[in-house]
PDB file of C-alpha atoms in Angstrom:
ATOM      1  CA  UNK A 174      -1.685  41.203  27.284  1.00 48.00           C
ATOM      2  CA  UNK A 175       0.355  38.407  26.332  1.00 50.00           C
ATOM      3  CA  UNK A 176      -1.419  34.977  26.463  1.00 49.00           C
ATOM      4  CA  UNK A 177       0.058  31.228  26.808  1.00 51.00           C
ATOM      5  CA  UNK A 178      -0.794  28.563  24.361  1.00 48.00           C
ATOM      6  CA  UNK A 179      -2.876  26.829  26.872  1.00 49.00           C
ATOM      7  CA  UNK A 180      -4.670  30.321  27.604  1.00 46.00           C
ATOM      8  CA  UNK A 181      -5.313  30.645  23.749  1.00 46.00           C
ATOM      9  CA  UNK A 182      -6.968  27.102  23.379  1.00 46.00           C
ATOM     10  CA  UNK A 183      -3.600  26.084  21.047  1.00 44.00           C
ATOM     11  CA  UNK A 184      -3.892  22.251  20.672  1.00 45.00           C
ATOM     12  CA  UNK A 185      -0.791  21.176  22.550  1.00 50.00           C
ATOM     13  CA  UNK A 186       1.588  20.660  20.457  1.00 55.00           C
ATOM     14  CA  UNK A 187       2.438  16.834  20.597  1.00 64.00           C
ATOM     15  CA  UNK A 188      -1.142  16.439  20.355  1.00 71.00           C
ATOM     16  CA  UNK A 189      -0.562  17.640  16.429  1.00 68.00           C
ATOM     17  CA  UNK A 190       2.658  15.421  16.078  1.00 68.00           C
ATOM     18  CA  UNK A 191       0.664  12.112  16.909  1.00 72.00           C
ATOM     19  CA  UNK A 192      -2.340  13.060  14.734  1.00 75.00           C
ATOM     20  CA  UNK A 193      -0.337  13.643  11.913  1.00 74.00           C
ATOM     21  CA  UNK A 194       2.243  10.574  12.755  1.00 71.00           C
ATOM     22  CA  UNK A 195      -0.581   8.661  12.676  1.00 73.00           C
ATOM     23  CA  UNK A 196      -1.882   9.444   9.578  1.00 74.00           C
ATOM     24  CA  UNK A 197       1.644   9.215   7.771  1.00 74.00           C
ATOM     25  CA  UNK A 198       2.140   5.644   9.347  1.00 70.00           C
ATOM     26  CA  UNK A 199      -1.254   4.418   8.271  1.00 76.00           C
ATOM     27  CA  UNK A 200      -0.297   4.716   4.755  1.00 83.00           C
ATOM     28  CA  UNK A 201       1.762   2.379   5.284  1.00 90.00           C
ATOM     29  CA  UNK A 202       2.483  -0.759   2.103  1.00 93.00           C
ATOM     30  CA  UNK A 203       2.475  -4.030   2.253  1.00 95.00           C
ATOM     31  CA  UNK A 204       5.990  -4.256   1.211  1.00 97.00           C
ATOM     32  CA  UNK A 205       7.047  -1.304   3.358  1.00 96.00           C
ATOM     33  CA  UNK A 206       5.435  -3.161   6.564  1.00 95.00           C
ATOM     34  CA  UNK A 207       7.172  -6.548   5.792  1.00 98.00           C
ATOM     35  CA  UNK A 208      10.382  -4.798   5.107  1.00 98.00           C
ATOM     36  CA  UNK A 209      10.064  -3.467   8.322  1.00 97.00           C
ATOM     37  CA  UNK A 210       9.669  -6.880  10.515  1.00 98.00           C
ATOM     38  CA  UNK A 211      12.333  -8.383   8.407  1.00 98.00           C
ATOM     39  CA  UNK A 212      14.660  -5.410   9.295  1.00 98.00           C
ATOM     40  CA  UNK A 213      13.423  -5.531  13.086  1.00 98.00           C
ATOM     41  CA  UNK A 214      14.532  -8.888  13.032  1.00 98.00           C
ATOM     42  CA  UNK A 215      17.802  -8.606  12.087  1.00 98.00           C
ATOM     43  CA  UNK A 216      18.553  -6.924  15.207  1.00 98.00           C
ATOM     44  CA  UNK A 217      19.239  -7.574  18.591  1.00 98.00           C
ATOM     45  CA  UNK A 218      16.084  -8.218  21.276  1.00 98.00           C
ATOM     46  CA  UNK A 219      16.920  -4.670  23.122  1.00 95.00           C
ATOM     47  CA  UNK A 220      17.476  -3.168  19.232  1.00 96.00           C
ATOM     48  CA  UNK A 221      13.752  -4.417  18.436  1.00 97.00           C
ATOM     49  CA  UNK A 222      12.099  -3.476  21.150  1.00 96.00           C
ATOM     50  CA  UNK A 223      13.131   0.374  21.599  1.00 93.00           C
ATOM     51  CA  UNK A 224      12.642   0.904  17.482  1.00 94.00           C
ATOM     52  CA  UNK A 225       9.193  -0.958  17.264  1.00 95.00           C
ATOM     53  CA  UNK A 226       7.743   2.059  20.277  1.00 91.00           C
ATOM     54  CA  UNK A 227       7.702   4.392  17.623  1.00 88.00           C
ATOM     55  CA  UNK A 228       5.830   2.727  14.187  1.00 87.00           C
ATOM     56  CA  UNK A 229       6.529   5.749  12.616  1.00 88.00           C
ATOM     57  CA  UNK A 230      10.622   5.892  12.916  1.00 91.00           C
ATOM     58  CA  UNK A 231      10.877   2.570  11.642  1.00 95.00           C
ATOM     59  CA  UNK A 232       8.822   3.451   8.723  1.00 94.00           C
ATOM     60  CA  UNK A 233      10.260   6.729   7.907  1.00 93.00           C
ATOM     61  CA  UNK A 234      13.682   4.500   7.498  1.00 96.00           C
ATOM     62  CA  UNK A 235      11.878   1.823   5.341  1.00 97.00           C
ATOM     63  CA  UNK A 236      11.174   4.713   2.964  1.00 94.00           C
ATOM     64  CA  UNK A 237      14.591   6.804   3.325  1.00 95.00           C
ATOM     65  CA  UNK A 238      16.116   3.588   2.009  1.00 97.00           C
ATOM     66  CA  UNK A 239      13.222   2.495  -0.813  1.00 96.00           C
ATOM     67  CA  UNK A 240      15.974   3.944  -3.893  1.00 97.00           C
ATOM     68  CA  UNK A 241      19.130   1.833  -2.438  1.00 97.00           C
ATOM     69  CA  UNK A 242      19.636  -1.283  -4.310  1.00 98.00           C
ATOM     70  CA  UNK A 243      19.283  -4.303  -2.714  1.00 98.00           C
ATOM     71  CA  UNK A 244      16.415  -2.613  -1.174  1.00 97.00           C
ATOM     72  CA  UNK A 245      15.980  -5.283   1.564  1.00 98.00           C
ATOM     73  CA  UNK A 246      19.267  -5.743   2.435  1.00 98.00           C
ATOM     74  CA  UNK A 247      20.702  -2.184   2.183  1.00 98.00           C
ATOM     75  CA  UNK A 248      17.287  -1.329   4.623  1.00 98.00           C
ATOM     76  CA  UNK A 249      18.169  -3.776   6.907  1.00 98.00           C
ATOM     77  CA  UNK A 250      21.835  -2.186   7.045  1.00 99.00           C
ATOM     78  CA  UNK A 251      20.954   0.809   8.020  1.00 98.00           C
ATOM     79  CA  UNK A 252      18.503  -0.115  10.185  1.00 98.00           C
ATOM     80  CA  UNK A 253      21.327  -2.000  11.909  1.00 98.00           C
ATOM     81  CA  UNK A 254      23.641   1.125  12.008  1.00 98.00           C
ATOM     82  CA  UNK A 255      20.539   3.108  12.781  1.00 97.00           C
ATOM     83  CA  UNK A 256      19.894   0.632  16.543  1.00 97.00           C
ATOM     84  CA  UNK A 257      23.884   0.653  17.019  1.00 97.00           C
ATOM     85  CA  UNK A 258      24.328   4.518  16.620  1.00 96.00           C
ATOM     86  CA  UNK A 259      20.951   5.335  18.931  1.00 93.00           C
ATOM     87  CA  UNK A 260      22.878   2.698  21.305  1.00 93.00           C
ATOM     88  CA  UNK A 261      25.926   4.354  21.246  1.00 94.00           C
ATOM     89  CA  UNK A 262      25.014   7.574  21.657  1.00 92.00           C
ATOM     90  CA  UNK A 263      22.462   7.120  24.497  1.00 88.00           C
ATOM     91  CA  UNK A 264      20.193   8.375  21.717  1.00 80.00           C
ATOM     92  CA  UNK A 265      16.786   7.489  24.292  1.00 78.00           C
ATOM     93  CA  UNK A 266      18.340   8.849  27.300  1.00 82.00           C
ATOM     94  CA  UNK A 267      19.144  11.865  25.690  1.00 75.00           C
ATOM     95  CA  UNK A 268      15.621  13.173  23.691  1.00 74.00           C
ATOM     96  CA  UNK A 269      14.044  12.091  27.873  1.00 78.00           C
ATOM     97  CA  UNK A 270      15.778  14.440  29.508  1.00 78.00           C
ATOM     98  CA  UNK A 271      15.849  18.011  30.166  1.00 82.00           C
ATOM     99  CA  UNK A 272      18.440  19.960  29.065  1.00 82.00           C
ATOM    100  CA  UNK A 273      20.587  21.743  31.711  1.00 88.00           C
ATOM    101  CA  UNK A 274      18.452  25.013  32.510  1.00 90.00           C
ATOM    102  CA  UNK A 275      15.648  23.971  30.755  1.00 85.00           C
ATOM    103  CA  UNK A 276      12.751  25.961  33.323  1.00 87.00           C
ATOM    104  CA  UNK A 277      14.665  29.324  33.459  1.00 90.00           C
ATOM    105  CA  UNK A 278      14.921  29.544  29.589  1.00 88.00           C
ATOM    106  CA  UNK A 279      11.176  29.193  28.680  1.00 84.00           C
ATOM    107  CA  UNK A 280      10.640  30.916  31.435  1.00 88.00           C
ATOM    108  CA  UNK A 281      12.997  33.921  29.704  1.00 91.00           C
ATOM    109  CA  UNK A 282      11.877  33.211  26.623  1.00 90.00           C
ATOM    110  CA  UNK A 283       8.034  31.860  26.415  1.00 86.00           C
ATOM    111  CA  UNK A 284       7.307  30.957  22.686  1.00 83.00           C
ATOM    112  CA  UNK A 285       4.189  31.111  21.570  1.00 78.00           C
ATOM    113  CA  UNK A 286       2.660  29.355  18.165  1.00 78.00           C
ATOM    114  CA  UNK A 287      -0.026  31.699  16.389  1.00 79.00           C
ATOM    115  CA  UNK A 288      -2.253  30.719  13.739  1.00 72.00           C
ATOM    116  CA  UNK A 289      -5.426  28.519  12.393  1.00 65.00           C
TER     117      UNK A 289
END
């Protein structure tokens, strides 16, 4: 028979995300870390506070913008447009909830992740 992740002994799977988020944020620079708080302060109090939840974001867009020039200020631009858009577009509401159907679909279609 078919068994479940949990019935295989499959490490769940946002168990892997934050072991491996971890490790990518704890290489993090100098320079990329005060980049960072001089970006998160450029925004607004509800801005900082929802970006500095996940250390890892905020550092993946310190790097995605390490070739613009001014690096500082063309980070803190986006980072800017980055808080505004999430705002927006109810960016936190949306990744919390469950999509419309949600239970019936993985109960349709159970996927399964296989391998060492």
């Amino acid at each position: 028979g078919h068994r479940t992740m949990a019935e295989a002994g499959v490490v769940h799977h946002t168990e892997v995300v934050e072991k491996l988020a971890e490790e990518e944020a704890g290489g993090a620079t100098k320079e990329e870390i005060e980049i960072r708080e001089r970006a998160l302060a450029a925004l607004t109090p509800l801005q900082q506070e929802r970006m500095r939840k996940d250390h890892l974001d905020t550092l993946i867009i310190v790097r995605g913008y390490q070739t613009y020039k001014p690096r500082l200020d063309e980070t803190i631009k986006y980072f800017k447009k980055i808080a505004e858009w999430r705002e927006e577009s109810k960016y936190q509401e949306f990744l919390a909830a469950k999509l419309p159907h949600f239970d019936e679909f993985h109960r349709r279609w159970p996927n399964n992740v296989y391998g060492t």
